[in-house]
mmCIF file of C-alpha atoms in Angstrom:
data_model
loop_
_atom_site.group_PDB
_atom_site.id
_atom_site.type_symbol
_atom_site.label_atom_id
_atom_site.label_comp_id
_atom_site.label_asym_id
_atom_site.label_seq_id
_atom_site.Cartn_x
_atom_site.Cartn_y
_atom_site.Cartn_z
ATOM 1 C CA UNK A 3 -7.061 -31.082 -32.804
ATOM 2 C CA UNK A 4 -10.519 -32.765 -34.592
ATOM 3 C CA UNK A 5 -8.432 -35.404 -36.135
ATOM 4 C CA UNK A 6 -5.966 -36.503 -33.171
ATOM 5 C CA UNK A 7 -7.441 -39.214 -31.295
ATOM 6 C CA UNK A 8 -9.419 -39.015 -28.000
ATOM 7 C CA UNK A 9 -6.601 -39.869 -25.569
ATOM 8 C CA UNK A 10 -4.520 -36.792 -26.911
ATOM 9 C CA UNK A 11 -7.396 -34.246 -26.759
ATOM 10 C CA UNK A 12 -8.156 -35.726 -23.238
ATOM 11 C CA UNK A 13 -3.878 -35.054 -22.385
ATOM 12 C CA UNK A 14 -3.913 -31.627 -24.231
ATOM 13 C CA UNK A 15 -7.239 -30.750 -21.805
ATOM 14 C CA UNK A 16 -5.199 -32.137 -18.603
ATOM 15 C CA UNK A 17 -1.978 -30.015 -19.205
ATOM 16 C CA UNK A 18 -4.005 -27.148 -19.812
ATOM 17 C CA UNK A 19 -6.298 -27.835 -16.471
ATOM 18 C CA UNK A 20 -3.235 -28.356 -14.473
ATOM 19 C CA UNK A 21 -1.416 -25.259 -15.510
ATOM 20 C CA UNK A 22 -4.385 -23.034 -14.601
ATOM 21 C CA UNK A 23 -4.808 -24.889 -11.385
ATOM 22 C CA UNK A 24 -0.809 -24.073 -11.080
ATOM 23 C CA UNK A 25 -1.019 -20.289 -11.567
ATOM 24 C CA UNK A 26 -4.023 -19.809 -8.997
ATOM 25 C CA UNK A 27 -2.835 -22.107 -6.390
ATOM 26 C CA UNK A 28 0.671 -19.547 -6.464
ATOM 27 C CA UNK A 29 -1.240 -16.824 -6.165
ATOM 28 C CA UNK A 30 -3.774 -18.563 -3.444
ATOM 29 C CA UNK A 31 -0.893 -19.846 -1.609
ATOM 30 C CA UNK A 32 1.213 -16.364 -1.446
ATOM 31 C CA UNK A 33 -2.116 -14.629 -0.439
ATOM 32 C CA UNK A 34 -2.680 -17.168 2.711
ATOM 33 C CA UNK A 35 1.404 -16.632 3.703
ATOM 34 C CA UNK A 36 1.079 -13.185 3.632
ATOM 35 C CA UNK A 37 -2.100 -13.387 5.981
ATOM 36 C CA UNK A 38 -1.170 -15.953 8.357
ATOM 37 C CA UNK A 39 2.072 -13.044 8.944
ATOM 38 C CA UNK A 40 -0.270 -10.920 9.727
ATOM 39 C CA UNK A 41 -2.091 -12.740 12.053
ATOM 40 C CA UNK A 42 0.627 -14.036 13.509
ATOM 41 C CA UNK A 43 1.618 -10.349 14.154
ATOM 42 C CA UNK A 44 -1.332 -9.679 16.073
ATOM 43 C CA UNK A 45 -1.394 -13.035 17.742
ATOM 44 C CA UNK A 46 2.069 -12.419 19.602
ATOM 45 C CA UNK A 47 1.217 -9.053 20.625
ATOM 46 C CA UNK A 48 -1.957 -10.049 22.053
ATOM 47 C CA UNK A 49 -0.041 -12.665 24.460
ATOM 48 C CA UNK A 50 2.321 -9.491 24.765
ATOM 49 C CA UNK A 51 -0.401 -7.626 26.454
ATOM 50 C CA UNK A 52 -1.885 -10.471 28.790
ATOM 51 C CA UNK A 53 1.288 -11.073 30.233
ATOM 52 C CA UNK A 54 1.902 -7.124 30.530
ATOM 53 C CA UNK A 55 -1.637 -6.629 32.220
ATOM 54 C CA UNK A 56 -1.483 -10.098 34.254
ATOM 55 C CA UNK A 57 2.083 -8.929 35.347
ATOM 56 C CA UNK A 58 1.086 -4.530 36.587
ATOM 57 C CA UNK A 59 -2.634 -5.000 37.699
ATOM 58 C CA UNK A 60 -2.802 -5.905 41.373
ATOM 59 C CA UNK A 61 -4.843 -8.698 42.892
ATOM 60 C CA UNK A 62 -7.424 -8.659 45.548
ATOM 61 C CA UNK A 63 -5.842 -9.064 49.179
ATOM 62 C CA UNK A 64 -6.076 -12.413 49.632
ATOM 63 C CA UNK A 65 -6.687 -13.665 46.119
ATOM 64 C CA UNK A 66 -5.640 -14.410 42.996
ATOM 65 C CA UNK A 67 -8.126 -12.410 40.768
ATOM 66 C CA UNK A 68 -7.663 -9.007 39.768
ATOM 67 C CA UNK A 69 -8.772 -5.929 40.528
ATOM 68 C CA UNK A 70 -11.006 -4.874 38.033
ATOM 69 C CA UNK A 71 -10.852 -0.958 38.347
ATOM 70 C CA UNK A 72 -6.727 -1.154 38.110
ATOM 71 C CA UNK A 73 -7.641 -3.602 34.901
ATOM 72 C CA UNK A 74 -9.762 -1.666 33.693
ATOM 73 C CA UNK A 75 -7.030 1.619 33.971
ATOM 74 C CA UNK A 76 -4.550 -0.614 32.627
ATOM 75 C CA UNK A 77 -6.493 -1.393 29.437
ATOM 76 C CA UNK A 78 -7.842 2.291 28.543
ATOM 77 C CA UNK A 79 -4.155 2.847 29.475
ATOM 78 C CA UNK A 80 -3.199 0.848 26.790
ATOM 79 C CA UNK A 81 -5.912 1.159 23.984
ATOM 80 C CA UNK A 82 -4.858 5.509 24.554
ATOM 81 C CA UNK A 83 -1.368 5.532 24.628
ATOM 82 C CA UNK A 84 0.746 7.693 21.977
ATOM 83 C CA UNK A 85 1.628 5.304 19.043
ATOM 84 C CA UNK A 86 -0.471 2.496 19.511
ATOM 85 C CA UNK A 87 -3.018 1.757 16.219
ATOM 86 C CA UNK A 88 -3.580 -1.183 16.385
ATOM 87 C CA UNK A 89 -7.542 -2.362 17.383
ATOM 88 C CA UNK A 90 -7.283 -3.502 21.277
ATOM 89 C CA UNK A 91 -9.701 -4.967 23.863
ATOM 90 C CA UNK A 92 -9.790 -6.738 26.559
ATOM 91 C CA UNK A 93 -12.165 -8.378 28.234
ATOM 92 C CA UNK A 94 -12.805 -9.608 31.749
ATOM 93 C CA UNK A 95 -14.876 -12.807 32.597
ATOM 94 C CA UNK A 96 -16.455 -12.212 29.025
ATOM 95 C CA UNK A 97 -17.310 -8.742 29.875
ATOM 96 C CA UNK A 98 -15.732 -6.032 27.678
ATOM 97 C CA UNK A 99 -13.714 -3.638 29.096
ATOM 98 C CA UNK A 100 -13.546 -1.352 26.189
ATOM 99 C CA UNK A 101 -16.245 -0.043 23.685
ATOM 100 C CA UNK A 102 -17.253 -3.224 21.516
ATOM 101 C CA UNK A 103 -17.186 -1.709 18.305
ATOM 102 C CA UNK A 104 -16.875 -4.701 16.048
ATOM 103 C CA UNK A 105 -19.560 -7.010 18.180
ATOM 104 C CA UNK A 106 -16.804 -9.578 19.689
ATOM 105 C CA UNK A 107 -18.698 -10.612 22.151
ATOM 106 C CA UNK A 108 -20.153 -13.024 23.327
ATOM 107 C CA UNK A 109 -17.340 -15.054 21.922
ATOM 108 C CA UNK A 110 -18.029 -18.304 19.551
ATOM 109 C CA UNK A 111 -17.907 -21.165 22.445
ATOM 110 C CA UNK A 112 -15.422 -22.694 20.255
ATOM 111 C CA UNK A 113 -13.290 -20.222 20.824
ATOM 112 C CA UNK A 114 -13.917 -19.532 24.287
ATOM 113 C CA UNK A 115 -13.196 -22.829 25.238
ATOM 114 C CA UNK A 116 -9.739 -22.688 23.288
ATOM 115 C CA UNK A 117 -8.638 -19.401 25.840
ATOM 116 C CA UNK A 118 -10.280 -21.369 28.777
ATOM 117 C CA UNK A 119 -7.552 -24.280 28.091
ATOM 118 C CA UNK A 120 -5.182 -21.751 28.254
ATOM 119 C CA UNK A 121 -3.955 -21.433 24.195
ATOM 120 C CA UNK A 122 -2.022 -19.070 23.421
ATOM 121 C CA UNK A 123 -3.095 -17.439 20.426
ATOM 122 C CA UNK A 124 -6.687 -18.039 18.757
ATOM 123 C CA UNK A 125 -8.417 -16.130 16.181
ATOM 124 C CA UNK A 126 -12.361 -15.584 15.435
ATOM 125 C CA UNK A 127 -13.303 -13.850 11.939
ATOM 126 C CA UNK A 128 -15.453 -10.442 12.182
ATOM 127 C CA UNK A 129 -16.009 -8.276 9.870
ATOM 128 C CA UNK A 130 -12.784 -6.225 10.608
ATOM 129 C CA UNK A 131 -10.831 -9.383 9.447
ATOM 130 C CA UNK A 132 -8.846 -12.358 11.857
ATOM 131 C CA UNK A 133 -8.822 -11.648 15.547
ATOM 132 C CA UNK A 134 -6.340 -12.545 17.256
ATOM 133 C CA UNK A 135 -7.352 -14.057 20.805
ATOM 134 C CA UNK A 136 -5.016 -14.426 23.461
ATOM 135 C CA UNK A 137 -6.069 -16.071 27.370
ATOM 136 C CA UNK A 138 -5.774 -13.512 30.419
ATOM 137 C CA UNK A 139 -4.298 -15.570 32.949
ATOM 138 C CA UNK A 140 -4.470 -15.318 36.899
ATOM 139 C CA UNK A 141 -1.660 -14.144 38.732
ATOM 140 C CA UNK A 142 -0.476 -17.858 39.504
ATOM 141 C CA UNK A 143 -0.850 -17.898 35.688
ATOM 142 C CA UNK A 144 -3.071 -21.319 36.121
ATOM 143 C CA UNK A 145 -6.913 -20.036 34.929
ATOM 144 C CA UNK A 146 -8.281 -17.664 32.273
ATOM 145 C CA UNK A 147 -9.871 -14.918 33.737
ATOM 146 C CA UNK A 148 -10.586 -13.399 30.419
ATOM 147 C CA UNK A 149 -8.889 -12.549 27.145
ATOM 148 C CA UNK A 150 -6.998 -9.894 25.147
ATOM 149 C CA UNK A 151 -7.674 -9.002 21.276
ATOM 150 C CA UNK A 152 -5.853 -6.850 19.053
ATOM 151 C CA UNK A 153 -6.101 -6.626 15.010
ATOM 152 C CA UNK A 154 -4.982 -5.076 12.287
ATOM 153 C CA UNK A 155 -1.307 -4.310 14.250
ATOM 154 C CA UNK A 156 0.494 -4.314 11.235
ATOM 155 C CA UNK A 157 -1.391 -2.449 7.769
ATOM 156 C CA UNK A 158 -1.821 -5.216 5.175
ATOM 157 C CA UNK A 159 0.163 -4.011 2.131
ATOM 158 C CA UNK A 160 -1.883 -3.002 -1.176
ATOM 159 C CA UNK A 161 -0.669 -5.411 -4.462
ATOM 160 C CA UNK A 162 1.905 -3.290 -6.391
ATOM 161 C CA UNK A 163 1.668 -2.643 -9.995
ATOM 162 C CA UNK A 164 4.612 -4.920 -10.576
ATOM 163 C CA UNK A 165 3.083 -7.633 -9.113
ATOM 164 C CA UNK A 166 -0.406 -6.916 -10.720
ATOM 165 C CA UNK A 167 2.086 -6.225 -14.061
ATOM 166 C CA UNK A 168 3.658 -9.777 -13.453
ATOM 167 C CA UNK A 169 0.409 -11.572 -12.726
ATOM 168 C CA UNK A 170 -1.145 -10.095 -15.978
ATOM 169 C CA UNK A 171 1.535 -11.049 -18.013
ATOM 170 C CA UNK A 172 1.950 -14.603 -16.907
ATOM 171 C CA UNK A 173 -1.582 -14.898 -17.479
ATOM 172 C CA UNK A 174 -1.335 -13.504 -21.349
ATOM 173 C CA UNK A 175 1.598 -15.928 -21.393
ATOM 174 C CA UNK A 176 -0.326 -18.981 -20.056
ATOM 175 C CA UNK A 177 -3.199 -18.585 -22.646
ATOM 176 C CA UNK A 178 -0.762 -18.285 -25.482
ATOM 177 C CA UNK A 179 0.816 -21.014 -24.645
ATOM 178 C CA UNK A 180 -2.155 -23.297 -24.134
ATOM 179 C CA UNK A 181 -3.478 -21.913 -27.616
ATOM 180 C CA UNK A 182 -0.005 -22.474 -29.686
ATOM 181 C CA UNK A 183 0.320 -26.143 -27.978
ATOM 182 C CA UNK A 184 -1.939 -27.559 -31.029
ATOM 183 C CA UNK A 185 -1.367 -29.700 -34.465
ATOM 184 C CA UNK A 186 0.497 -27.455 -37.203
ATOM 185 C CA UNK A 187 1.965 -25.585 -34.662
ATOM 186 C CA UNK A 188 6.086 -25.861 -35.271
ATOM 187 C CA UNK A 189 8.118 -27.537 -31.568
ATOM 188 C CA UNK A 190 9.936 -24.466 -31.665
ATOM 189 C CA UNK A 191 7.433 -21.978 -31.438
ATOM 190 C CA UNK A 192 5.286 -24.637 -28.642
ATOM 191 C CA UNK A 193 8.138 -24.610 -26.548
ATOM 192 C CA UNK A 194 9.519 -20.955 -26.835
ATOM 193 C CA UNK A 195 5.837 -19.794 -25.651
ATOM 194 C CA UNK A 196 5.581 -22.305 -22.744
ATOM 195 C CA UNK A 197 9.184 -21.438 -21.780
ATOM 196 C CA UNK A 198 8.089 -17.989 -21.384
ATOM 197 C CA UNK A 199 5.215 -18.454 -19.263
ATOM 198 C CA UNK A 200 7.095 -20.671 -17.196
ATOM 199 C CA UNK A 201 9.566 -17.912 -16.515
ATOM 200 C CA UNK A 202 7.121 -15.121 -16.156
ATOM 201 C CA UNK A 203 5.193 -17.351 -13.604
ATOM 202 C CA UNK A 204 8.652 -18.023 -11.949
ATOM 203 C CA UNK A 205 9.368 -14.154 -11.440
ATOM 204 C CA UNK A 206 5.816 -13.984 -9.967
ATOM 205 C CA UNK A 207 6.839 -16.575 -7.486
ATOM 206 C CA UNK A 208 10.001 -14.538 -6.724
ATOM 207 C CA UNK A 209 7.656 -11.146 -6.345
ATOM 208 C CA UNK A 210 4.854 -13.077 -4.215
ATOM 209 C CA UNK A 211 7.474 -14.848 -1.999
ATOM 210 C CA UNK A 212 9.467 -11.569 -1.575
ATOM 211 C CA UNK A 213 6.194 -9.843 -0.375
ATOM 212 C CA UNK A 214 5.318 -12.426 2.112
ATOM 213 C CA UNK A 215 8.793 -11.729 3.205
ATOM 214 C CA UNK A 216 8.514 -8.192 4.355
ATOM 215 C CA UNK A 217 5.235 -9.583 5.533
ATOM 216 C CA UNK A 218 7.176 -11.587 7.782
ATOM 217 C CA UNK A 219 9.971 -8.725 8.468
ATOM 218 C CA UNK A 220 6.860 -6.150 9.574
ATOM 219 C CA UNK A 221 5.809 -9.097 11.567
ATOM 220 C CA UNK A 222 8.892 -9.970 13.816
ATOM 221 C CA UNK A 223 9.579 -6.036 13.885
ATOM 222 C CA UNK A 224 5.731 -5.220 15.653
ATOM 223 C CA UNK A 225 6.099 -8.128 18.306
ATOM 224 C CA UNK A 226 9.766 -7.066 19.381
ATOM 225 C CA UNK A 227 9.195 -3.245 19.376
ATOM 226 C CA UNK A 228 5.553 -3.838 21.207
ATOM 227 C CA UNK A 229 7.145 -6.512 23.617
ATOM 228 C CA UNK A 230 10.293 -3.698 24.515
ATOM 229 C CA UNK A 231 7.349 -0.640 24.775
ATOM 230 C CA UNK A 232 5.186 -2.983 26.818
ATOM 231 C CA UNK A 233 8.482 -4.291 29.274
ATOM 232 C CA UNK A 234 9.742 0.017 29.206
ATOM 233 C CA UNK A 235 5.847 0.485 30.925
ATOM 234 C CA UNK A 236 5.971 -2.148 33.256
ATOM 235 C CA UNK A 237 9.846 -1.312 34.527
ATOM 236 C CA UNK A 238 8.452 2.386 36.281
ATOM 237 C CA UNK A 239 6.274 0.288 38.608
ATOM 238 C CA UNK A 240 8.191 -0.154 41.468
ATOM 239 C CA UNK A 241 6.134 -3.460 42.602
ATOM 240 C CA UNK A 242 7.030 -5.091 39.666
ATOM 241 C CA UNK A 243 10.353 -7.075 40.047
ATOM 242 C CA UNK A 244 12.980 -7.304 37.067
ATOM 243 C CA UNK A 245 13.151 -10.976 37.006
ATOM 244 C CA UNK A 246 9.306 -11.028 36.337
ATOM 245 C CA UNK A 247 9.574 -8.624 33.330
ATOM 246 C CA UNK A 248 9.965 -11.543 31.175
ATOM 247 C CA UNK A 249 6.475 -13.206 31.983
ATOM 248 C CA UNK A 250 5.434 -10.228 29.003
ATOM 249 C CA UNK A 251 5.911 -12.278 26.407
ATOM 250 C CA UNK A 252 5.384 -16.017 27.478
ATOM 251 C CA UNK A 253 6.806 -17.725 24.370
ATOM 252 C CA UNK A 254 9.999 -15.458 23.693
ATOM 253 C CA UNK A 255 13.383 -16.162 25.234
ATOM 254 C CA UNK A 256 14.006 -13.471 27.908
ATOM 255 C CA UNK A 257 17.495 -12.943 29.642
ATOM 256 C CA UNK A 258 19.191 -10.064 32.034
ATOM 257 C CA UNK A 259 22.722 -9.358 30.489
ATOM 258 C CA UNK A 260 25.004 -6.433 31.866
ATOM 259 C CA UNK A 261 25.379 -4.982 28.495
ATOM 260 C CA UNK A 262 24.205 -1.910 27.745
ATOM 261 C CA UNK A 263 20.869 -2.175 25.428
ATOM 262 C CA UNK A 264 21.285 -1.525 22.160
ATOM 263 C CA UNK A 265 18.978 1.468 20.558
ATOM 264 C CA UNK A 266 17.356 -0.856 17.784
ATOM 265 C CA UNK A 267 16.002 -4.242 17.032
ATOM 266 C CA UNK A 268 19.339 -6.673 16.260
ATOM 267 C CA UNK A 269 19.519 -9.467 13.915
ATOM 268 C CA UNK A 270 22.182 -11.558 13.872
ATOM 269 C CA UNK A 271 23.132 -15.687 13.694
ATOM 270 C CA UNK A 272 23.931 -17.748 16.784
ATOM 271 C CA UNK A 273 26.000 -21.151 16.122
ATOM 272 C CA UNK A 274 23.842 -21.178 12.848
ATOM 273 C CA UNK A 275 20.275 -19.887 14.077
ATOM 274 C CA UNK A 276 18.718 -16.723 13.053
ATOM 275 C CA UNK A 277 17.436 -14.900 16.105
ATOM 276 C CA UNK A 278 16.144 -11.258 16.314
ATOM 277 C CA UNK A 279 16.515 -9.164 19.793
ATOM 278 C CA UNK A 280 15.572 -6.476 21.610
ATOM 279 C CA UNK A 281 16.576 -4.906 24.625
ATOM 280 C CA UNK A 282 15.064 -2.810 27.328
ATOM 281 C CA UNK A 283 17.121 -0.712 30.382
ATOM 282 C CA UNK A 284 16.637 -1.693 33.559
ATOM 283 C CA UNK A 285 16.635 0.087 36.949
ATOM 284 C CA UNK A 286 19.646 -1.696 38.191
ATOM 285 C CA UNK A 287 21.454 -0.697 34.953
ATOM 286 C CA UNK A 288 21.437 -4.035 33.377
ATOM 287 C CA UNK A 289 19.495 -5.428 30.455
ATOM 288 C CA UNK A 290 16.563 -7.159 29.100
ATOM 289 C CA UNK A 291 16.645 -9.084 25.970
ATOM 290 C CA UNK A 292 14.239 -10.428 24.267
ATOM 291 C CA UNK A 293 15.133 -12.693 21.719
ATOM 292 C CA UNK A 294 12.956 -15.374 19.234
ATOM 293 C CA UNK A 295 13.452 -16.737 16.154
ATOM 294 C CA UNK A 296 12.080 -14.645 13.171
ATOM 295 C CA UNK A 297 9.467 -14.716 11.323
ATOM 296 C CA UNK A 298 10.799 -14.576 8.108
ATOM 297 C CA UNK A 299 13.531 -17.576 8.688
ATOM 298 C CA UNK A 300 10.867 -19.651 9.012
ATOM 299 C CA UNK A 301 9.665 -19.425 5.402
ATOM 300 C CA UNK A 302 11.484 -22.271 3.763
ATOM 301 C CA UNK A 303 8.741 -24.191 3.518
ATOM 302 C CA UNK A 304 6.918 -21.466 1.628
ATOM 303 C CA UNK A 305 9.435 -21.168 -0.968
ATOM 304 C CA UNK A 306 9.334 -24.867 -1.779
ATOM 305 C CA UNK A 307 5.455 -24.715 -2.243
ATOM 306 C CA UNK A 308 5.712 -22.011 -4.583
ATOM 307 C CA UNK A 309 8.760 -23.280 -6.234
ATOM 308 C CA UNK A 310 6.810 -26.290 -6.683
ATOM 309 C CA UNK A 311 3.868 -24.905 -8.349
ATOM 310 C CA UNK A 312 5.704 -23.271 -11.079
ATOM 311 C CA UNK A 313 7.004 -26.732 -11.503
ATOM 312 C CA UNK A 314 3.466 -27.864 -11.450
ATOM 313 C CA UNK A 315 3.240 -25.240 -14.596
ATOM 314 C CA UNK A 316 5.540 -26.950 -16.523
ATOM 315 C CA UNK A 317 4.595 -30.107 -16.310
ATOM 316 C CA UNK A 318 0.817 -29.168 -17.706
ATOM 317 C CA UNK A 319 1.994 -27.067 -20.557
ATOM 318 C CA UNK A 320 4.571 -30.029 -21.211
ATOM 319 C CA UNK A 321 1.326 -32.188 -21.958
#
């Protein structure tokens, strides 16, 4: 490439920037979708448990505010019941109500002031990872009182040796490329080894997205069966009214149906919509459903992305 002149060398150096830059924003990209599941994940369970504690823990006779030894049962309840591993705490006009083992408070005032307004999910990063953050509310569900936490509610996956395989071989196949796309080189064999790499980094695409998927999946799947364990508690206490069961999960749609409740979590299409329910037995022999749109139909916009970068790939090794 000595003899071609400086405008070509300055091209060839382009494609081969942009093709790198394509391969690790894929990868970067996948790696964020798959953690904001995650989050997500813990997020809606965290709003799960403020409206389950805001909705069992009395109030003080003549008050709105809570009564901090029934909270505090409530919580240790929670953080010690069969099945639950997922890290929990909750905290009480900034005072922890369980053993701070991962230093969350005092809280970042950013953060503090995000629950204050009410928000429904916020995160702060500790060494454990992304926290998800969701506001205690008062019983007129008007002012934070304090905040719920939970993490790591669903076990991040480990990379699989066909993805690692994949990634390793569309990096072999990038480099070739890049090296055979010089002077002397025949079009055939410049275009058969871009071709390739272009593919391999398209089934990558295919593996990543597919991961984030059942990211996704795990994700809708822990908010649901946390949301029907959550409403299955709060149904025994016989001050707690049906109609109120829904104020567990603030965000989710929540209706009484005389059906009987079916044993697992349903998917299924309403006049076009994905929606995924669950359904909890009540005392009066009805039903609660739960129902919200899941997480993994709202990955469209992911596919396009990484779609697009594999594009992105071809157009640098086409330079």
């Amino acid at each position: 490439m000595t003899n071609s002149p400086r405008w070509v060398r300055w091209m060839a150096a382009a494609g081969a920037m942009v093709a790198a830059s394509a391969l690790a924003g894929l990868v970067v990209t996948a790696y964020r979708a798959t953690n904001a599941e995650l989050r997500a994940a813990d997020g809606g369970i965290a709003a799960a448990v403020a409206g389950y504690l805001s909705l069992v823990t009395p109030v003080e006779p003549g008050g709105t505010d809570y009564q901090l030894p029934a909270l505090l049962s409530a919580a240790n309840t929670l953080a010690n019941a069969p099945g639950w591993k997922a890290g929990l705490q909750v905290a009480w006009k900034g005072a922890p109500l369980l053993d701070d083992r991962i230093g969350l408070t005092p809280l970042e005032p950013s953060a503090a002031t995000l629950l204050s307004a009410g928000m429904s999910a916020t995160y702060v990063r500790r060494g454990e990872g992304d926290i998800a953050l969701a506001p205690l509310l008062d019983r007129d569900r008007w002012n934070s009182v304090g905040w719920v936490a939970v993490w790591h509610s669903v076990p991040s996956q480990p990379i699989s040796a066909i993805t690692l395989s994949l990634g390793l071989v569309t990096c072999v196949a990038t480099v070739m490329a890049i090296h055979l796309a010089r002077p002397g080189e025949s079009a055939r064999r410049r275009w058969t080894s871009a071709a390739i790499a272009v593919l391999a980094m398209l089934v990558l695409a295919l593996q990543l997205g597919r991961r984030t998927e059942i990211a996704a999946v795990r994700a809708t799947n822990a908010i649901l069966v946390r949301g029907r364990v959550l409403a299955g508690r709060a149904r025994t206490i016989p001050k707690v009214s049906e109609s109120q069961l829904g104020r567990i999960f603030p965000r989710v749609s929540a209706t009484i149906v005389p059906e009987p409740p079916a044993d697992a979590i349903v998917r299924l299409r309403e006049a076009g919509v994905p929606s995924a329910r669950v359904e909890v037995a009540l005392r009066s022999g009805k039903t609660l459903r739960f129902s919200m749109l899941p997480r993994e139909a709202r990955l469209g916009g992911l596919w396009a992305t990484l779609f697009g970068w594999v594009g992105l790939m071809g157009m640098g090794l086409g330079f």
